[in-house]
mmCIF file of C-alpha atoms in Angstrom:
data_model
loop_
_atom_site.group_PDB
_atom_site.id
_atom_site.type_symbol
_atom_site.label_atom_id
_atom_site.label_comp_id
_atom_site.label_asym_id
_atom_site.label_seq_id
_atom_site.Cartn_x
_atom_site.Cartn_y
_atom_site.Cartn_z
ATOM 1 C CA MET Y 1 218.571 -84.209 -13.729
ATOM 2 C CA TYR Y 2 215.977 -81.498 -14.215
ATOM 3 C CA ALA Y 3 217.299 -78.324 -15.818
ATOM 4 C CA ALA Y 4 216.418 -75.129 -13.981
ATOM 5 C CA PRO Y 5 214.341 -72.648 -16.008
ATOM 6 C CA ALA Y 6 216.463 -70.865 -18.607
ATOM 7 C CA ALA Y 7 214.403 -67.683 -18.401
ATOM 8 C CA ALA Y 8 215.609 -65.330 -15.700
ATOM 9 C CA ALA Y 9 213.643 -65.604 -12.466
ATOM 10 C CA PRO Y 10 213.777 -63.101 -9.592
ATOM 11 C CA GLU Y 11 217.049 -63.387 -7.679
ATOM 12 C CA PHE Y 12 217.316 -64.124 -3.975
ATOM 13 C CA THR Y 13 220.192 -64.375 -1.499
ATOM 14 C CA VAL Y 14 220.670 -66.952 1.251
ATOM 15 C CA ASP Y 15 223.021 -66.918 4.227
ATOM 16 C CA GLU Y 16 224.053 -70.569 4.308
ATOM 17 C CA ASN Y 17 225.045 -70.350 7.960
ATOM 18 C CA PRO Y 18 222.413 -68.111 9.550
ATOM 19 C CA VAL Y 19 224.758 -67.310 12.437
ATOM 20 C CA GLY Y 20 227.155 -65.786 9.898
ATOM 21 C CA GLY Y 21 228.461 -67.609 6.853
ATOM 22 C CA ASN Y 22 228.664 -67.691 3.082
ATOM 23 C CA GLU Y 23 226.084 -65.756 1.111
ATOM 24 C CA VAL Y 24 224.801 -67.196 -2.180
ATOM 25 C CA THR Y 25 222.727 -65.282 -4.746
ATOM 26 C CA ALA Y 26 220.635 -67.509 -7.017
ATOM 27 C CA ASP Y 27 217.393 -67.529 -8.998
ATOM 28 C CA ALA Y 28 216.419 -71.202 -8.584
ATOM 29 C CA MET Y 29 216.820 -74.226 -6.297
ATOM 30 C CA VAL Y 30 216.909 -77.688 -7.921
ATOM 31 C CA PHE Y 31 215.289 -80.584 -6.024
ATOM 32 C CA LEU Y 32 214.568 -84.321 -6.041
ATOM 33 C CA PHE Y 33 211.292 -85.738 -4.719
ATOM 34 C CA THR Y 34 209.645 -89.019 -3.750
ATOM 35 C CA ALA Y 35 205.891 -89.275 -3.153
ATOM 36 C CA PHE Y 36 203.205 -91.789 -2.235
ATOM 37 C CA THR Y 37 199.704 -91.192 -3.680
ATOM 38 C CA ASP Y 38 196.702 -93.251 -2.564
ATOM 39 C CA VAL Y 39 193.698 -93.122 -4.931
ATOM 40 C CA ASP Y 40 190.237 -94.005 -3.612
ATOM 41 C CA GLY Y 41 187.927 -94.888 -6.487
ATOM 42 C CA THR Y 42 189.183 -95.011 -10.064
ATOM 43 C CA PRO Y 43 191.870 -93.002 -11.858
ATOM 44 C CA ASP Y 44 189.237 -91.093 -13.806
ATOM 45 C CA ALA Y 45 186.678 -90.555 -11.013
ATOM 46 C CA GLY Y 46 188.104 -90.651 -7.512
ATOM 47 C CA THR Y 47 189.817 -88.801 -4.704
ATOM 48 C CA PHE Y 48 193.401 -89.043 -3.528
ATOM 49 C CA THR Y 49 195.671 -88.311 -0.604
ATOM 50 C CA GLN Y 50 199.381 -87.768 -1.004
ATOM 51 C CA GLU Y 51 202.491 -87.340 1.085
ATOM 52 C CA GLY Y 52 206.126 -87.054 0.206
ATOM 53 C CA GLN Y 53 209.502 -85.426 0.625
ATOM 54 C CA VAL Y 54 211.700 -83.015 -1.318
ATOM 55 C CA ARG Y 55 215.503 -82.795 -1.140
ATOM 56 C CA TYR Y 56 217.233 -79.706 -2.571
ATOM 57 C CA THR Y 57 220.454 -80.485 -4.436
ATOM 58 C CA THR Y 58 221.870 -77.205 -5.782
ATOM 59 C CA PHE Y 59 221.365 -73.482 -6.320
ATOM 60 C CA THR Y 60 221.468 -72.110 -9.873
ATOM 61 C CA LEU Y 61 221.751 -68.662 -11.427
ATOM 62 C CA ASN Y 62 220.741 -68.200 -15.075
ATOM 63 C CA GLY Y 63 220.795 -71.983 -15.479
ATOM 64 C CA VAL Y 64 224.344 -72.417 -14.104
ATOM 65 C CA ASP Y 65 225.009 -74.497 -10.967
ATOM 66 C CA LEU Y 66 226.576 -72.516 -8.115
ATOM 67 C CA THR Y 67 229.255 -73.585 -5.659
ATOM 68 C CA ALA Y 68 227.693 -73.565 -2.210
ATOM 69 C CA GLY Y 69 227.650 -75.353 1.118
ATOM 70 C CA LEU Y 70 224.336 -77.055 0.371
ATOM 71 C CA ASN Y 71 224.669 -80.823 0.973
ATOM 72 C CA THR Y 72 228.266 -80.512 2.157
ATOM 73 C CA GLU Y 73 227.748 -78.324 5.233
ATOM 74 C CA TYR Y 74 223.978 -78.662 5.631
ATOM 75 C CA LYS Y 75 220.907 -79.843 3.736
ATOM 76 C CA LEU Y 76 217.513 -78.408 2.822
ATOM 77 C CA PHE Y 77 214.552 -80.775 2.719
ATOM 78 C CA GLY Y 78 210.791 -80.509 2.770
ATOM 79 C CA ASN Y 79 207.795 -82.659 3.669
ATOM 80 C CA PHE Y 80 204.393 -82.244 2.043
ATOM 81 C CA THR Y 81 200.836 -83.573 2.273
ATOM 82 C CA ALA Y 82 198.008 -83.029 -0.201
ATOM 83 C CA THR Y 83 194.451 -84.028 -1.075
ATOM 84 C CA GLY Y 84 192.506 -83.775 -4.298
ATOM 85 C CA SER Y 85 190.332 -85.412 -6.909
ATOM 86 C CA SER Y 86 191.088 -87.286 -10.127
ATOM 87 C CA THR Y 87 189.394 -87.023 -13.484
ATOM 88 C CA SER Y 88 190.170 -88.155 -17.033
ATOM 89 C CA VAL Y 89 190.850 -86.577 -20.416
ATOM 90 C CA ALA Y 90 190.572 -88.528 -23.682
ATOM 91 C CA ASP Y 91 193.656 -88.520 -25.916
ATOM 92 C CA GLY Y 92 193.029 -90.710 -28.950
ATOM 93 C CA SER Y 93 192.999 -94.333 -27.819
ATOM 94 C CA ILE Y 94 194.393 -93.334 -24.418
ATOM 95 C CA THR Y 95 192.508 -91.927 -21.449
ATOM 96 C CA GLU Y 96 194.841 -89.817 -19.315
ATOM 97 C CA ALA Y 97 193.974 -89.475 -15.647
ATOM 98 C CA GLU Y 98 194.676 -86.068 -14.148
ATOM 99 C CA GLY Y 99 194.826 -84.880 -10.559
ATOM 100 C CA LEU Y 100 193.360 -81.633 -9.253
ATOM 101 C CA TYR Y 101 194.580 -80.504 -5.839
ATOM 102 C CA ASP Y 102 192.211 -79.259 -3.165
ATOM 103 C CA THR Y 103 194.949 -78.788 -0.555
ATOM 104 C CA PHE Y 104 198.749 -78.835 -0.559
ATOM 105 C CA GLU Y 105 200.813 -78.148 2.571
ATOM 106 C CA PHE Y 106 204.626 -77.928 2.466
ATOM 107 C CA THR Y 107 207.253 -77.295 5.151
ATOM 108 C CA LEU Y 108 210.910 -76.549 4.358
ATOM 109 C CA TYR Y 109 213.642 -77.462 6.864
ATOM 110 C CA TYR Y 110 217.323 -76.609 7.348
ATOM 111 C CA ASP Y 111 219.337 -79.539 8.731
ATOM 112 C CA ARG Y 112 222.854 -79.060 10.080
ATOM 113 C CA THR Y 113 223.621 -82.715 9.235
ATOM 114 C CA PRO Y 114 224.273 -82.805 5.460
ATOM 115 C CA THR Y 115 224.129 -86.584 4.915
ATOM 116 C CA ASP Y 116 221.231 -89.016 4.771
ATOM 117 C CA THR Y 117 220.140 -92.162 2.936
ATOM 118 C CA PRO Y 118 218.096 -91.642 -0.265
ATOM 119 C CA LEU Y 119 214.770 -93.440 -0.454
ATOM 120 C CA ASP Y 120 214.418 -96.275 -2.968
ATOM 121 C CA LEU Y 121 211.483 -96.525 -5.346
ATOM 122 C CA ASP Y 122 210.165 -99.830 -3.979
ATOM 123 C CA PRO Y 123 206.496 -100.898 -3.915
ATOM 124 C CA SER Y 124 206.996 -102.534 -0.522
ATOM 125 C CA ASP Y 125 207.852 -99.116 0.925
ATOM 126 C CA SER Y 126 204.164 -98.219 0.864
ATOM 127 C CA VAL Y 127 203.636 -100.631 3.754
ATOM 128 C CA VAL Y 128 205.966 -98.788 6.107
ATOM 129 C CA ASP Y 129 205.152 -95.347 4.673
ATOM 130 C CA PRO Y 130 208.689 -93.868 4.611
ATOM 131 C CA PHE Y 131 207.895 -90.848 2.468
ATOM 132 C CA ARG Y 132 208.822 -88.137 4.953
ATOM 133 C CA TYR Y 133 212.176 -86.884 6.178
ATOM 134 C CA GLU Y 134 212.709 -87.127 9.919
ATOM 135 C CA VAL Y 135 212.806 -83.828 11.798
ATOM 136 C CA ASP Y 136 215.290 -83.935 14.706
ATOM 137 C CA GLY Y 137 217.265 -81.708 17.036
ATOM 138 C CA ASP Y 138 219.599 -80.532 14.265
ATOM 139 C CA THR Y 139 216.667 -79.264 12.203
ATOM 140 C CA GLU Y 140 215.196 -75.757 11.912
ATOM 141 C CA THR Y 141 211.951 -74.834 10.146
ATOM 142 C CA VAL Y 142 212.623 -72.352 7.327
ATOM 143 C CA LEU Y 143 209.149 -71.754 5.896
ATOM 144 C CA THR Y 144 205.641 -73.130 5.580
ATOM 145 C CA ALA Y 145 203.616 -73.017 2.362
ATOM 146 C CA SER Y 146 200.069 -73.683 1.168
ATOM 147 C CA LEU Y 147 198.392 -74.051 -2.208
ATOM 148 C CA VAL Y 148 197.515 -70.733 -3.848
ATOM 149 C CA LEU Y 149 193.758 -70.360 -3.615
ATOM 150 C CA GLY Y 150 192.061 -70.662 -6.989
ATOM 151 C CA SER Y 151 195.029 -72.222 -8.768
ATOM 152 C CA GLN Y 152 194.347 -75.074 -11.180
ATOM 153 C CA THR Y 153 196.980 -77.630 -10.216
ATOM 154 C CA ILE Y 154 196.274 -80.173 -12.950
ATOM 155 C CA GLN Y 155 198.642 -82.921 -14.018
ATOM 156 C CA VAL Y 156 199.337 -83.657 -17.683
ATOM 157 C CA ILE Y 157 201.252 -86.492 -19.358
ATOM 158 C CA PRO Y 158 202.726 -85.450 -22.738
ATOM 159 C CA ASN Y 159 204.668 -88.301 -24.362
ATOM 160 C CA GLU Y 160 204.407 -90.345 -21.169
ATOM 161 C CA ILE Y 161 206.427 -87.810 -19.178
ATOM 162 C CA ILE Y 162 204.667 -86.312 -16.165
ATOM 163 C CA THR Y 163 205.264 -82.573 -15.995
ATOM 164 C CA PHE Y 164 204.117 -80.379 -13.152
ATOM 165 C CA VAL Y 165 203.953 -76.794 -11.961
ATOM 166 C CA ILE Y 166 202.602 -75.906 -8.541
ATOM 167 C CA ASP Y 167 202.397 -72.515 -6.843
ATOM 168 C CA LEU Y 168 202.414 -72.079 -3.067
ATOM 169 C CA GLU Y 169 201.995 -69.067 -0.805
ATOM 170 C CA ILE Y 170 204.832 -69.028 1.724
ATOM 171 C CA ALA Y 171 205.530 -67.658 5.192
ATOM 172 C CA LEU Y 172 209.095 -67.475 6.522
ATOM 173 C CA THR Y 173 209.816 -68.369 10.133
ATOM 174 C CA PRO Y 174 212.201 -66.199 12.191
ATOM 175 C CA PHE Y 175 214.938 -68.699 11.294
ATOM 176 C CA GLY Y 176 213.895 -68.500 7.636
ATOM 177 C CA GLU Y 177 214.328 -64.729 7.714
ATOM 178 C CA GLN Y 178 217.947 -65.317 8.771
ATOM 179 C CA TYR Y 179 218.443 -67.798 5.922
ATOM 180 C CA PHE Y 180 216.660 -65.985 3.058
ATOM 181 C CA ILE Y 181 218.203 -62.557 3.634
ATOM 182 C CA ASP Y 182 217.360 -60.755 0.386
ATOM 183 C CA PRO Y 183 215.050 -59.293 -0.741
ATOM 184 C CA VAL Y 184 213.456 -57.797 2.369
ATOM 185 C CA PRO Y 185 210.578 -58.363 2.682
ATOM 186 C CA PHE Y 186 211.007 -61.745 0.986
ATOM 187 C CA TYR Y 187 208.849 -63.051 -1.859
ATOM 188 C CA GLN Y 188 205.377 -64.361 -0.981
ATOM 189 C CA LEU Y 189 205.163 -67.113 -3.615
ATOM 190 C CA GLN Y 190 207.119 -70.315 -4.209
ATOM 191 C CA LEU Y 191 206.822 -71.637 -7.782
ATOM 192 C CA ASN Y 192 207.718 -75.287 -8.441
ATOM 193 C CA SER Y 193 208.032 -77.137 -11.748
ATOM 194 C CA GLY Y 194 209.603 -80.354 -12.984
ATOM 195 C CA ILE Y 195 209.061 -83.939 -14.125
ATOM 196 C CA ALA Y 196 208.424 -87.362 -12.619
ATOM 197 C CA VAL Y 197 210.833 -89.945 -14.002
ATOM 198 C CA ASN Y 198 209.598 -93.087 -12.194
ATOM 199 C CA ALA Y 199 206.073 -94.071 -11.167
ATOM 200 C CA ILE Y 200 204.829 -97.502 -10.129
ATOM 201 C CA THR Y 201 201.747 -98.834 -8.362
ATOM 202 C CA ASP Y 202 201.919 -100.610 -5.020
ATOM 203 C CA ASP Y 203 201.767 -104.001 -6.777
ATOM 204 C CA GLY Y 204 204.836 -103.187 -8.906
ATOM 205 C CA PHE Y 205 203.007 -102.004 -12.045
ATOM 206 C CA ASP Y 206 204.863 -99.359 -14.103
ATOM 207 C CA VAL Y 207 202.285 -96.696 -14.935
ATOM 208 C CA PHE Y 208 204.408 -95.353 -17.812
ATOM 209 C CA ASP Y 209 204.393 -98.643 -19.709
ATOM 210 C CA GLY Y 210 200.873 -100.067 -19.568
ATOM 211 C CA THR Y 211 197.369 -99.798 -18.196
ATOM 212 C CA VAL Y 212 195.890 -99.397 -14.731
ATOM 213 C CA ALA Y 213 192.750 -101.337 -13.853
ATOM 214 C CA SER Y 214 189.798 -99.599 -12.245
ATOM 215 C CA GLY Y 215 189.503 -99.622 -8.473
ATOM 216 C CA ASP Y 216 191.514 -98.281 -5.547
ATOM 217 C CA PHE Y 217 195.283 -98.205 -6.039
ATOM 218 C CA SER Y 218 198.445 -96.421 -4.923
ATOM 219 C CA VAL Y 219 201.289 -94.837 -6.892
ATOM 220 C CA ILE Y 220 204.884 -94.318 -5.780
ATOM 221 C CA SER Y 221 206.731 -91.738 -7.862
ATOM 222 C CA GLN Y 222 210.087 -89.989 -8.036
ATOM 223 C CA GLY Y 223 211.363 -87.058 -10.026
ATOM 224 C CA THR Y 224 213.198 -83.779 -10.104
ATOM 225 C CA GLY Y 225 212.352 -80.108 -10.476
ATOM 226 C CA ALA Y 226 213.183 -76.530 -9.537
ATOM 227 C CA THR Y 227 211.846 -73.897 -7.152
ATOM 228 C CA THR Y 228 211.761 -70.178 -7.933
ATOM 229 C CA PHE Y 229 210.151 -67.284 -6.063
ATOM 230 C CA ALA Y 230 207.871 -64.382 -6.992
ATOM 231 C CA ARG Y 231 205.856 -61.506 -5.587
ATOM 232 C CA VAL Y 232 202.096 -61.760 -5.223
ATOM 233 C CA PRO Y 233 200.553 -60.135 -8.316
ATOM 234 C CA GLU Y 234 197.447 -58.000 -8.383
ATOM 235 C CA PRO Y 235 194.404 -59.743 -6.827
ATOM 236 C CA ALA Y 236 192.734 -60.046 -10.233
ATOM 237 C CA THR Y 237 195.580 -62.207 -11.539
ATOM 238 C CA LEU Y 238 196.435 -64.185 -8.401
ATOM 239 C CA ALA Y 239 193.862 -66.877 -9.214
ATOM 240 C CA LEU Y 240 195.569 -67.507 -12.552
ATOM 241 C CA LEU Y 241 198.785 -68.743 -10.955
ATOM 242 C CA GLY Y 242 199.561 -72.440 -11.201
ATOM 243 C CA PHE Y 243 196.912 -73.029 -13.831
ATOM 244 C CA GLY Y 244 198.937 -75.502 -15.850
ATOM 245 C CA LEU Y 245 200.148 -78.336 -13.693
ATOM 246 C CA ALA Y 246 200.438 -81.444 -11.941
ATOM 247 C CA GLY Y 247 201.495 -81.742 -8.438
ATOM 248 C CA ILE Y 248 204.638 -82.945 -6.997
ATOM 249 C CA GLY Y 249 204.772 -86.708 -7.551
ATOM 250 C CA ILE Y 250 201.098 -87.427 -8.072
ATOM 251 C CA GLY Y 251 202.147 -89.983 -10.683
ATOM 252 C CA GLY Y 252 200.563 -90.578 -14.058
ATOM 253 C CA TRP Y 253 197.858 -93.071 -14.838
ATOM 254 C CA ARG Y 254 197.012 -94.065 -18.407
ATOM 255 C CA ARG Y 255 194.164 -96.398 -19.240
ATOM 256 C CA ARG Y 256 193.369 -97.846 -22.644
ATOM 257 C CA LYS Y 257 189.794 -97.233 -23.670
ATOM 258 C CA ALA Y 258 187.649 -100.319 -23.855
ATOM 259 C CA ALA Y 259 187.385 -101.630 -27.405
#
């Protein structure tokens, strides 16, 4: 499980039952994700499309899990789509492929039904494309979010662990304003960071353990991370947000250089 950031982040308060229920004050929301990334071209010179889902598991405050109704009385989940380009960076005998996002769209939902079936990391899943939670009559839209303009959302793979940070500009819906009740007005930025712990290609290849041949391919990845919130900084520094990162579930591709 991903550990929420130890450094204090801005606090926020949610009303877990927007018609009047328990209030929880936290500084982070821990999540799990599954994503499907389709690369057109090669890992070091191509474009990609991506879609996936996020499931929030707990609220934390100063790194400590909080008791809340999340996943017992209701659930929070999100669907996302993204596009971008891939490039490569030499690292000794290894060429690491990195992904740079052009777009990233995320929607967060509140579902009054707390149970569902987790998705399995299975290459055959790419055929039926199951990487989105179903939105039904028990679901309310909490917020929508888009990639911060000018941010460098670049993936890195230190020690074969995919780390990511991605910053999104958010807009609460009227329902979201009943859920996120403090501060008012609410924060404008959603900051996400974490790791991918599984990543395989659509033919069953484990991208953490070997090489990926050139040509079109797809990656299915899973991992965990945390969401925090922040105010929009001065315009001169806004473009610096998200400069270090990878995107949710883009997966990691490592290719040995030709001898």
